[in-house]
Amino acid sequence: MLDYLKRMLIVAIMALCVSMLILGGRVQAAEINIYENTDDWYFPAEGEISDVFDSRSGIHKGLDIAGEYQSAVYAVEGGKVIRSYYSPSYGNVIFIHHDNGFETVYAHLQNRMVAEGQIVGKGDEIGKMGNTGNSTGVHLHFEIHKGEWTIDKVNAIDPFTVFGEGEIGQFVFALNHDPYRVIDVAGNLQEVQKEKQKEEQLTLNLTAKPIADRKVIITHFLAEIIGNQSIEKGQPIYVDNFLSSNNDKEEMYIVQSGDTLSKISRKFDVTIDQLLSWNNISNKDLIHTKQKIVIKHT
Ligand SMILES: [Zn+2]
């Protein structure tokens, strides 16, 4: 009888353990929302994306932004500086703990402008971009941890999940949640919020009759934001009203990976100078993937 009771007790304890596991798992799952309170974070630096998360066989747990030597590096969100020191690998590095429990890391800095324990605000300059520590060129190595930074970086998340998808070679801008700028139809460099961009591009009338010279080369990017799986990369679509353009003599081209201004000029049989002036581009090296380029038919 005692044996029977013992067994019952063991079964009861095991059942309790299992239910706690399930319950515990549920509670934890509810707490984890990686997008929580990162919606308005600022991008930390200006430059070109030179490496992405999980590259180098998965060991690279951050995003690399190669900008000008000694250009400003900013806190993506307010928080408390929990480390500010020189590490042989990270070089001059700053760790910031944010209220939502996330931690961000800014490495290879030329100098550090904040000290451990200091409270910083969102967008505060915390240091200058450099090439210190284990680094082979001027860049910011930036990490986001959903929780504490640990040596094995298990909490590291892809910064693109916070700032939106980008790619190597893309030019990015600081102090904005969306670091990707586009050129509008009027040729002005504009910062367009992803949502606004989405809305505008959803106004594309895909069923409109083809109108001469209003063809847009659709890219994977465009297909993705339109959310129509049946549109294929490279497929021409005809638009009635693309970004409010009513000009029959304009065409919009979206820069693809590997494009240069001279390639684009050959493609459309126009000159580089025309492209520069139509798009108000002053530095001809500064075109980036997904940038919209206006082509006029003269
Ligand atoms: Zn890196």
GROMACS .gro file of N, CA, C and O in nm, residues 10 13 25 41 47 51 73 94-95 130 156 158 172 190 224 238 241 247 254 278 297:
model
   84
   10ILE      N    1   0.482   0.997  -0.704
   10ILE     CA    2   0.580   1.022  -0.811
   10ILE      C    3   0.509   1.067  -0.939
   10ILE      O    4   0.547   1.165  -1.003
   13ILE      N    5   0.388   1.419  -0.898
   13ILE     CA    6   0.497   1.517  -0.907
   13ILE      C    7   0.541   1.534  -1.053
   13ILE      O    8   0.562   1.645  -1.101
   25GLY      N    9   0.680   2.744  -2.055
   25GLY     CA   10   0.709   2.769  -2.197
   25GLY      C   11   0.615   2.873  -2.253
   25GLY      O   12   0.656   2.963  -2.322
   41TRP      N   13   1.348   5.284  -3.328
   41TRP     CA   14   1.493   5.295  -3.307
   41TRP      C   15   1.557   5.367  -3.425
   41TRP      O   16   1.513   5.352  -3.538
   47GLY      N   17   2.680   5.506  -4.398
   47GLY     CA   18   2.785   5.442  -4.477
   47GLY      C   19   2.727   5.335  -4.565
   47GLY      O   20   2.609   5.341  -4.602
   51ASP      N   21   2.894   4.414  -4.434
   51ASP     CA   22   2.873   4.273  -4.402
   51ASP      C   23   2.744   4.260  -4.322
   51ASP      O   24   2.700   4.356  -4.258
   73VAL      N   25   2.877   5.805  -3.455
   73VAL     CA   26   2.803   5.682  -3.424
   73VAL      C   27   2.703   5.717  -3.314
   73VAL      O   28   2.739   5.781  -3.215
   94ILE      N   29   3.125   5.003  -2.705
   94ILE     CA   30   3.024   5.052  -2.611
   94ILE      C   31   2.906   4.956  -2.611
   94ILE      O   32   2.860   4.914  -2.718
   95PHE      N   33   2.860   4.921  -2.492
   95PHE     CA   34   2.741   4.837  -2.476
   95PHE      C   35   2.634   4.924  -2.411
   95PHE      O   36   2.659   4.986  -2.308
  130GLY      N   37   3.567   5.405  -3.642
  130GLY     CA   38   3.711   5.385  -3.651
  130GLY      C   39   3.749   5.248  -3.701
  130GLY      O   40   3.670   5.182  -3.771
  156ALA      N   41   2.185   3.728  -2.983
  156ALA     CA   42   2.200   3.822  -3.095
  156ALA      C   43   2.091   3.800  -3.199
  156ALA      O   44   2.056   3.686  -3.230
  158ASP      N   45   1.930   3.947  -3.591
  158ASP     CA   46   1.966   4.016  -3.714
  158ASP      C   47   1.913   4.159  -3.709
  158ASP      O   48   1.791   4.180  -3.698
  172VAL      N   49   2.346   5.348  -4.646
  172VAL     CA   50   2.246   5.367  -4.540
  172VAL      C   51   2.272   5.497  -4.464
  172VAL      O   52   2.386   5.544  -4.458
  190GLN      N   53   1.492   6.201  -5.085
  190GLN     CA   54   1.390   6.203  -4.980
  190GLN      C   55   1.407   6.085  -4.887
  190GLN      O   56   1.452   5.980  -4.928
  224GLU      N   57   0.802   4.205  -5.377
  224GLU     CA   58   0.787   4.173  -5.236
  224GLU      C   59   0.695   4.272  -5.166
  224GLU      O   60   0.607   4.233  -5.091
  238TYR      N   61   0.291   4.778  -6.611
  238TYR     CA   62   0.250   4.907  -6.664
  238TYR      C   63   0.175   4.981  -6.556
  238TYR      O   64   0.083   4.929  -6.496
  241ASN      N   65  -0.013   5.530  -6.232
  241ASN     CA   66   0.022   5.639  -6.144
  241ASN      C   67   0.132   5.594  -6.050
  241ASN      O   68   0.108   5.545  -5.942
  247ASN      N   69   0.381   6.217  -6.580
  247ASN     CA   70   0.460   6.251  -6.697
  247ASN      C   71   0.483   6.127  -6.784
  247ASN      O   72   0.553   6.036  -6.748
  254ILE      N   73   1.461   5.093  -6.112
  254ILE     CA   74   1.509   5.062  -5.976
  254ILE      C   75   1.644   4.993  -5.985
  254ILE      O   76   1.660   4.892  -6.052
  278TRP      N   77   1.889   6.465  -6.393
  278TRP     CA   78   1.748   6.428  -6.372
  278TRP      C   79   1.723   6.381  -6.229
  278TRP      O   80   1.614   6.395  -6.176
  297HIS      N   81   1.259   6.061  -7.145
  297HIS     CA   82   1.271   6.034  -7.289
  297HIS      C   83   1.264   6.166  -7.360
  297HIS      O   84   1.159   6.229  -7.366
   0.00000   0.00000   0.00000
